[in-house]
PDB file of C-alpha atoms in Angstrom:
ATOM      1  CA  MET R   1     123.019  88.836 115.195  1.00  0.00           C
ATOM      2  CA  ASN R   2     120.322  89.359 112.508  1.00  0.00           C
ATOM      3  CA  ALA R   3     121.330  91.447 108.823  1.00  0.00           C
ATOM      4  CA  ALA R   4     119.371  95.120 109.326  1.00  0.00           C
ATOM      5  CA  ARG R   5     116.206  94.979 107.987  1.00  0.00           C
ATOM      6  CA  ALA R   6     115.383  97.146 104.928  1.00  0.00           C
ATOM      7  CA  ILE R   7     112.562  99.780 105.866  1.00  0.00           C
ATOM      8  CA  ASN R   8     110.914  98.624 102.332  1.00  0.00           C
ATOM      9  CA  HIS R   9     111.438  94.813 103.837  1.00  0.00           C
ATOM     10  CA  HIS R  10     107.614  93.933 101.840  1.00  0.00           C
ATOM     11  CA  ALA R  11     107.792  95.674  98.698  1.00  0.00           C
ATOM     12  CA  ASP R  12     107.167  92.430  96.703  1.00  0.00           C
ATOM     13  CA  HIS R  13     103.824  92.252  98.072  1.00  0.00           C
ATOM     14  CA  PRO R  14     101.635  91.604  95.505  1.00  0.00           C
ATOM     15  CA  GLY R  15      99.087  94.466  96.121  1.00  0.00           C
ATOM     16  CA  PHE R  16      95.670  94.520  96.023  1.00  0.00           C
ATOM     17  CA  ALA R  17      93.650  93.451  92.802  1.00  0.00           C
ATOM     18  CA  GLY R  18      90.034  91.918  91.760  1.00  0.00           C
ATOM     19  CA  VAL R  19      87.863  90.563  94.234  1.00  0.00           C
ATOM     20  CA  THR R  20      90.605  89.736  96.810  1.00  0.00           C
ATOM     21  CA  GLY R  21      91.456  93.486  96.646  1.00  0.00           C
ATOM     22  CA  VAL R  22      87.479  94.591  97.396  1.00  0.00           C
ATOM     23  CA  LEU R  23      87.465  92.234 100.099  1.00  0.00           C
ATOM     24  CA  CYS R  24      90.802  93.440 102.117  1.00  0.00           C
ATOM     25  CA  ALA R  25      89.424  96.938 101.374  1.00  0.00           C
ATOM     26  CA  VAL R  26      86.422  96.206 103.508  1.00  0.00           C
ATOM     27  CA  ALA R  27      88.202  94.428 105.762  1.00  0.00           C
ATOM     28  CA  PHE R  28      90.410  97.581 106.277  1.00  0.00           C
ATOM     29  CA  LEU R  29      86.992  99.911 106.681  1.00  0.00           C
ATOM     30  CA  LEU R  30      86.848  98.113 109.886  1.00  0.00           C
ATOM     31  CA  VAL R  31      90.413  98.499 111.189  1.00  0.00           C
ATOM     32  CA  GLY R  32      92.680 101.612 110.938  1.00  0.00           C
ATOM     33  CA  ARG R  33      90.665 104.151 112.894  1.00  0.00           C
ATOM     34  CA  ALA R  34      93.327 105.059 115.722  1.00  0.00           C
ATOM     35  CA  LYS R  35      96.076 105.098 113.169  1.00  0.00           C
ATOM     36  CA  ALA R  36      93.844 107.814 110.940  1.00  0.00           C
ATOM     37  CA  ARG R  37      92.837 109.762 113.753  1.00  0.00           C
ATOM     38  CA  MET R  38      96.752 109.590 115.500  1.00  0.00           C
ATOM     39  CA  ALA R  39      98.092 110.516 112.393  1.00  0.00           C
ATOM     40  CA  ALA R  40      95.628 113.779 112.231  1.00  0.00           C
ATOM     41  CA  ASP R  41      96.388 114.507 115.472  1.00  0.00           C
ATOM     42  CA  VAL R  42      99.721 114.472 115.063  1.00  0.00           C
ATOM     43  CA  ALA R  43      99.321 116.679 112.026  1.00  0.00           C
ATOM     44  CA  ARG R  44      97.444 119.081 113.847  1.00  0.00           C
ATOM     45  CA  ILE R  45      94.997 118.835 110.757  1.00  0.00           C
ATOM     46  CA  SER R  46      92.898 121.966 110.449  1.00  0.00           C
ATOM     47  CA  PRO R  47      90.594 123.905 107.480  1.00  0.00           C
ATOM     48  CA  GLN R  48      93.950 125.051 106.345  1.00  0.00           C
ATOM     49  CA  ASP R  49      95.715 122.073 105.237  1.00  0.00           C
ATOM     50  CA  HIS R  50      95.722 119.994 101.852  1.00  0.00           C
ATOM     51  CA  VAL R  51      96.812 116.082 102.971  1.00  0.00           C
ATOM     52  CA  VAL R  52      98.243 113.662 100.378  1.00  0.00           C
ATOM     53  CA  ASP R  53      97.316 110.217 102.037  1.00  0.00           C
ATOM     54  CA  VAL R  54      99.979 108.019 100.237  1.00  0.00           C
ATOM     55  CA  GLY R  55      98.642 104.307 100.283  1.00  0.00           C
ATOM     56  CA  CYS R  56      94.885 105.428 101.245  1.00  0.00           C
ATOM     57  CA  GLY R  57      93.380 102.079 100.654  1.00  0.00           C
ATOM     58  CA  PRO R  58      89.745 102.716 101.111  1.00  0.00           C
ATOM     59  CA  GLY R  59      89.894 106.359 102.480  1.00  0.00           C
ATOM     60  CA  THR R  60      89.736 105.849 106.376  1.00  0.00           C
ATOM     61  CA  ALA R  61      92.395 108.201 107.095  1.00  0.00           C
ATOM     62  CA  ALA R  62      91.180 110.517 104.158  1.00  0.00           C
ATOM     63  CA  ARG R  63      87.722 110.708 105.613  1.00  0.00           C
ATOM     64  CA  VAL R  64      89.283 111.746 108.969  1.00  0.00           C
ATOM     65  CA  ALA R  65      91.350 114.852 107.440  1.00  0.00           C
ATOM     66  CA  ALA R  66      88.569 115.913 105.473  1.00  0.00           C
ATOM     67  CA  ARG R  67      86.083 116.037 108.154  1.00  0.00           C
ATOM     68  CA  ARG R  68      88.551 118.451 110.450  1.00  0.00           C
ATOM     69  CA  GLY R  69      88.023 120.474 107.156  1.00  0.00           C
ATOM     70  CA  ALA R  70      91.236 119.559 105.242  1.00  0.00           C
ATOM     71  CA  ARG R  71      91.405 118.972 101.616  1.00  0.00           C
ATOM     72  CA  VAL R  72      92.689 115.868 101.007  1.00  0.00           C
ATOM     73  CA  THR R  73      94.101 113.937  98.147  1.00  0.00           C
ATOM     74  CA  GLY R  74      93.630 109.976  98.444  1.00  0.00           C
ATOM     75  CA  VAL R  75      96.769 108.146  96.422  1.00  0.00           C
ATOM     76  CA  ASP R  76      96.701 104.565  96.040  1.00  0.00           C
ATOM     77  CA  PRO R  77      98.302 101.806  93.127  1.00  0.00           C
ATOM     78  CA  ALA R  78      95.089  99.830  93.265  1.00  0.00           C
ATOM     79  CA  SER R  79      91.994 100.449  91.931  1.00  0.00           C
ATOM     80  CA  ALA R  80      89.792  98.273  93.958  1.00  0.00           C
ATOM     81  CA  MET R  81      90.742 100.300  97.254  1.00  0.00           C
ATOM     82  CA  LEU R  82      90.051 103.397  95.376  1.00  0.00           C
ATOM     83  CA  ARG R  83      86.947 101.785  94.016  1.00  0.00           C
ATOM     84  CA  VAL R  84      85.898 101.034  97.911  1.00  0.00           C
ATOM     85  CA  ALA R  85      87.040 104.519  99.155  1.00  0.00           C
ATOM     86  CA  ARG R  86      84.599 106.415  96.856  1.00  0.00           C
ATOM     87  CA  LEU R  87      81.889 104.284  97.318  1.00  0.00           C
ATOM     88  CA  VAL R  88      81.853 104.760 100.770  1.00  0.00           C
ATOM     89  CA  THR R  89      82.917 108.297 100.923  1.00  0.00           C
ATOM     90  CA  PRO R  90      80.024 110.798 100.868  1.00  0.00           C
ATOM     91  CA  ARG R  91      80.347 113.307  97.921  1.00  0.00           C
ATOM     92  CA  ARG R  92      80.300 116.886  99.773  1.00  0.00           C
ATOM     93  CA  MET R  93      83.874 116.214 101.073  1.00  0.00           C
ATOM     94  CA  PRO R  94      86.479 117.498  99.676  1.00  0.00           C
ATOM     95  CA  ILE R  95      88.647 114.448  98.823  1.00  0.00           C
ATOM     96  CA  THR R  96      90.200 113.649  95.300  1.00  0.00           C
ATOM     97  CA  TRP R  97      90.938 109.980  94.631  1.00  0.00           C
ATOM     98  CA  SER R  98      94.067 109.040  92.470  1.00  0.00           C
ATOM     99  CA  GLU R  99      95.668 106.360  91.140  1.00  0.00           C
ATOM    100  CA  GLY R 100      99.113 106.288  91.521  1.00  0.00           C
ATOM    101  CA  CYS R 101     102.168 105.275  93.803  1.00  0.00           C
ATOM    102  CA  ALA R 102     104.686 106.638  96.521  1.00  0.00           C
ATOM    103  CA  GLU R 103     107.276 107.269  93.810  1.00  0.00           C
ATOM    104  CA  THR R 104     105.392 109.538  91.666  1.00  0.00           C
ATOM    105  CA  LEU R 105     102.383 111.649  93.469  1.00  0.00           C
ATOM    106  CA  PRO R 106      99.896 112.929  91.065  1.00  0.00           C
ATOM    107  CA  VAL R 107     100.036 116.559  92.870  1.00  0.00           C
ATOM    108  CA  ALA R 108     101.678 119.437  92.408  1.00  0.00           C
ATOM    109  CA  ASP R 109     104.994 120.749  93.244  1.00  0.00           C
ATOM    110  CA  GLY R 110     105.025 122.489  96.927  1.00  0.00           C
ATOM    111  CA  SER R 111     100.789 122.018  97.236  1.00  0.00           C
ATOM    112  CA  ALA R 112     100.614 119.988 100.232  1.00  0.00           C
ATOM    113  CA  THR R 113     100.925 121.151 104.306  1.00  0.00           C
ATOM    114  CA  VAL R 114     100.556 116.833 104.905  1.00  0.00           C
ATOM    115  CA  VAL R 115     102.079 114.086 103.166  1.00  0.00           C
ATOM    116  CA  TRP R 116     101.452 111.035 105.590  1.00  0.00           C
ATOM    117  CA  ALA R 117     101.665 107.272 104.759  1.00  0.00           C
ATOM    118  CA  LEU R 118      99.736 104.874 107.700  1.00  0.00           C
ATOM    119  CA  ALA R 119     101.194 101.572 107.641  1.00  0.00           C
ATOM    120  CA  THR R 120     102.198 101.379 103.854  1.00  0.00           C
ATOM    121  CA  VAL R 121     106.024 102.854 103.799  1.00  0.00           C
ATOM    122  CA  HIS R 122     107.055  98.873 104.553  1.00  0.00           C
ATOM    123  CA  HIS R 123     105.520  98.366 100.872  1.00  0.00           C
ATOM    124  CA  TRP R 124     107.025 101.409  98.931  1.00  0.00           C
ATOM    125  CA  GLN R 125     108.993  99.858  96.381  1.00  0.00           C
ATOM    126  CA  ASP R 126     111.694 102.668  96.150  1.00  0.00           C
ATOM    127  CA  VAL R 127     111.888 104.540 100.179  1.00  0.00           C
ATOM    128  CA  GLY R 128     114.660 107.248  98.743  1.00  0.00           C
ATOM    129  CA  ALA R 129     112.511 108.212  95.523  1.00  0.00           C
ATOM    130  CA  ALA R 130     109.387 108.646  97.396  1.00  0.00           C
ATOM    131  CA  VAL R 131     110.626 110.296 100.758  1.00  0.00           C
ATOM    132  CA  ALA R 132     112.084 112.757  97.445  1.00  0.00           C
ATOM    133  CA  GLU R 133     108.638 113.251  96.095  1.00  0.00           C
ATOM    134  CA  ALA R 134     106.849 113.928  99.521  1.00  0.00           C
ATOM    135  CA  ARG R 135     109.591 116.457  99.668  1.00  0.00           C
ATOM    136  CA  ARG R 136     108.766 117.975  96.145  1.00  0.00           C
ATOM    137  CA  VAL R 137     104.753 117.706  96.853  1.00  0.00           C
ATOM    138  CA  LEU R 138     105.283 120.024 100.358  1.00  0.00           C
ATOM    139  CA  ALA R 139     105.710 123.389 100.780  1.00  0.00           C
ATOM    140  CA  PRO R 140     107.974 124.573 102.743  1.00  0.00           C
ATOM    141  CA  GLY R 141     107.067 124.060 106.794  1.00  0.00           C
ATOM    142  CA  GLY R 142     104.996 121.157 105.404  1.00  0.00           C
ATOM    143  CA  ARG R 143     105.215 117.946 107.316  1.00  0.00           C
ATOM    144  CA  LEU R 144     105.642 114.404 106.883  1.00  0.00           C
ATOM    145  CA  ILE R 145     104.548 111.642 108.792  1.00  0.00           C
ATOM    146  CA  ALA R 146     104.908 108.205 108.737  1.00  0.00           C
ATOM    147  CA  ILE R 147     103.365 105.830 111.000  1.00  0.00           C
ATOM    148  CA  GLU R 148     103.924 101.917 111.024  1.00  0.00           C
ATOM    149  CA  ARG R 149     103.287  99.023 113.354  1.00  0.00           C
ATOM    150  CA  GLN R 150     105.848  97.885 116.069  1.00  0.00           C
ATOM    151  CA  SER R 151     107.339  94.360 114.564  1.00  0.00           C
ATOM    152  CA  PRO R 152     109.752  92.167 116.598  1.00  0.00           C
ATOM    153  CA  ASP R 153     112.779  91.667 115.498  1.00  0.00           C
ATOM    154  CA  ASP R 154     112.439  88.037 114.304  1.00  0.00           C
ATOM    155  CA  ALA R 155     108.689  88.649 112.969  1.00  0.00           C
ATOM    156  CA  THR R 156     107.227  86.623 110.247  1.00  0.00           C
ATOM    157  CA  GLY R 157     104.742  86.673 108.138  1.00  0.00           C
ATOM    158  CA  LEU R 158     101.767  88.984 108.905  1.00  0.00           C
ATOM    159  CA  ALA R 159     103.588  89.849 112.549  1.00  0.00           C
ATOM    160  CA  SER R 160     106.353  91.390 110.017  1.00  0.00           C
ATOM    161  CA  HIS R 161     104.387  93.904 108.486  1.00  0.00           C
ATOM    162  CA  GLY R 162     105.265  96.732 110.205  1.00  0.00           C
ATOM    163  CA  TRP R 163     108.874  98.128 111.594  1.00  0.00           C
ATOM    164  CA  THR R 164     111.555  97.409 114.110  1.00  0.00           C
ATOM    165  CA  ARG R 165     113.079 100.171 115.662  1.00  0.00           C
ATOM    166  CA  GLN R 166     116.110 100.451 113.436  1.00  0.00           C
ATOM    167  CA  GLN R 167     113.583 100.697 110.657  1.00  0.00           C
ATOM    168  CA  ALA R 168     112.202 103.501 111.820  1.00  0.00           C
ATOM    169  CA  GLU R 169     115.564 104.871 113.051  1.00  0.00           C
ATOM    170  CA  SER R 170     117.021 104.088 109.167  1.00  0.00           C
ATOM    171  CA  PHE R 171     113.526 106.102 107.805  1.00  0.00           C
ATOM    172  CA  ALA R 172     114.147 109.087 109.950  1.00  0.00           C
ATOM    173  CA  ALA R 173     117.653 108.572 108.898  1.00  0.00           C
ATOM    174  CA  LEU R 174     116.803 109.193 105.479  1.00  0.00           C
ATOM    175  CA  CYS R 175     114.080 111.698 105.585  1.00  0.00           C
ATOM    176  CA  ARG R 176     116.858 114.207 107.444  1.00  0.00           C
ATOM    177  CA  GLU R 177     119.112 113.179 104.573  1.00  0.00           C
ATOM    178  CA  THR R 178     116.324 114.160 102.028  1.00  0.00           C
ATOM    179  CA  GLY R 179     115.802 117.932 103.295  1.00  0.00           C
ATOM    180  CA  PHE R 180     113.575 117.025 106.267  1.00  0.00           C
ATOM    181  CA  ASP R 181     114.473 119.264 109.599  1.00  0.00           C
ATOM    182  CA  ASP R 182     113.081 117.970 113.317  1.00  0.00           C
ATOM    183  CA  VAL R 183     113.050 114.612 112.415  1.00  0.00           C
ATOM    184  CA  SER R 184     111.476 112.715 115.381  1.00  0.00           C
ATOM    185  CA  VAL R 185     110.768 108.730 115.909  1.00  0.00           C
ATOM    186  CA  SER R 186     108.064 107.794 118.761  1.00  0.00           C
ATOM    187  CA  GLU R 187     106.005 105.214 119.889  1.00  0.00           C
ATOM    188  CA  SER R 188     102.510 105.129 120.868  1.00  0.00           C
ATOM    189  CA  GLY R 189      99.644 102.412 121.432  1.00  0.00           C
ATOM    190  CA  SER R 190     100.614  99.341 123.771  1.00  0.00           C
ATOM    191  CA  GLY R 191     100.798  95.514 122.984  1.00  0.00           C
ATOM    192  CA  LYS R 192      99.627  94.701 119.313  1.00  0.00           C
ATOM    193  CA  GLY R 193      98.486  98.629 118.922  1.00  0.00           C
ATOM    194  CA  ALA R 194     101.800  99.753 119.666  1.00  0.00           C
ATOM    195  CA  VAL R 195     103.310 101.696 116.709  1.00  0.00           C
ATOM    196  CA  TRP R 196     106.278 103.933 115.575  1.00  0.00           C
ATOM    197  CA  VAL R 197     105.491 107.799 114.781  1.00  0.00           C
ATOM    198  CA  VAL R 198     108.233 109.440 112.380  1.00  0.00           C
ATOM    199  CA  CYS R 199     107.438 113.135 111.623  1.00  0.00           C
ATOM    200  CA  GLY R 200     109.712 115.701 109.926  1.00  0.00           C
ATOM    201  CA  THR R 201     109.703 118.791 108.408  1.00  0.00           C
ATOM    202  CA  ARG R 202     110.001 120.294 105.013  1.00  0.00           C
ATOM    203  CA  ARG R 203     113.624 122.908 104.569  1.00  0.00           C
TER     204      ARG R 203
END
């Protein structure tokens, strides 16, 4: 039997810097729209929301939330990603772009109603600290949402950039331990588009 895989099994990823980062950002603009719409639907985004998009990349999900009337803070550790996000986002959109990481979000206590991370938790350096940080910035009743691609137990390389069921359940357990209620793990999509969706509400 394989040993349990860490929730953040790709925490050693070198990140997205320089020309490579810009090229990856452009590539990410072409994918991820389905996950962005899914996150907005799961969170039931409305004009009353302040969404913190952790690992926002070039901002696809942030723009989906903004189009639904939400105020958005897009946070990413890669300046190259944020450069592309600013370039392709209309100035009128209520989005603030900030360089930062999941463990130290540049957001005030209790000021967000939604924190989501789309295909980024498996890269976080310290998942426990990041979940606690999400709880800090969320107001009571705020929602934490993580979406990760379904990955087979024996996956390697690019195919392993996602979660097994064990990893999704481990993340859900950590959320419960950190002060989130109504934590659920569900599946969505099929084939290569299948994902895990973990949701919780800040108590």
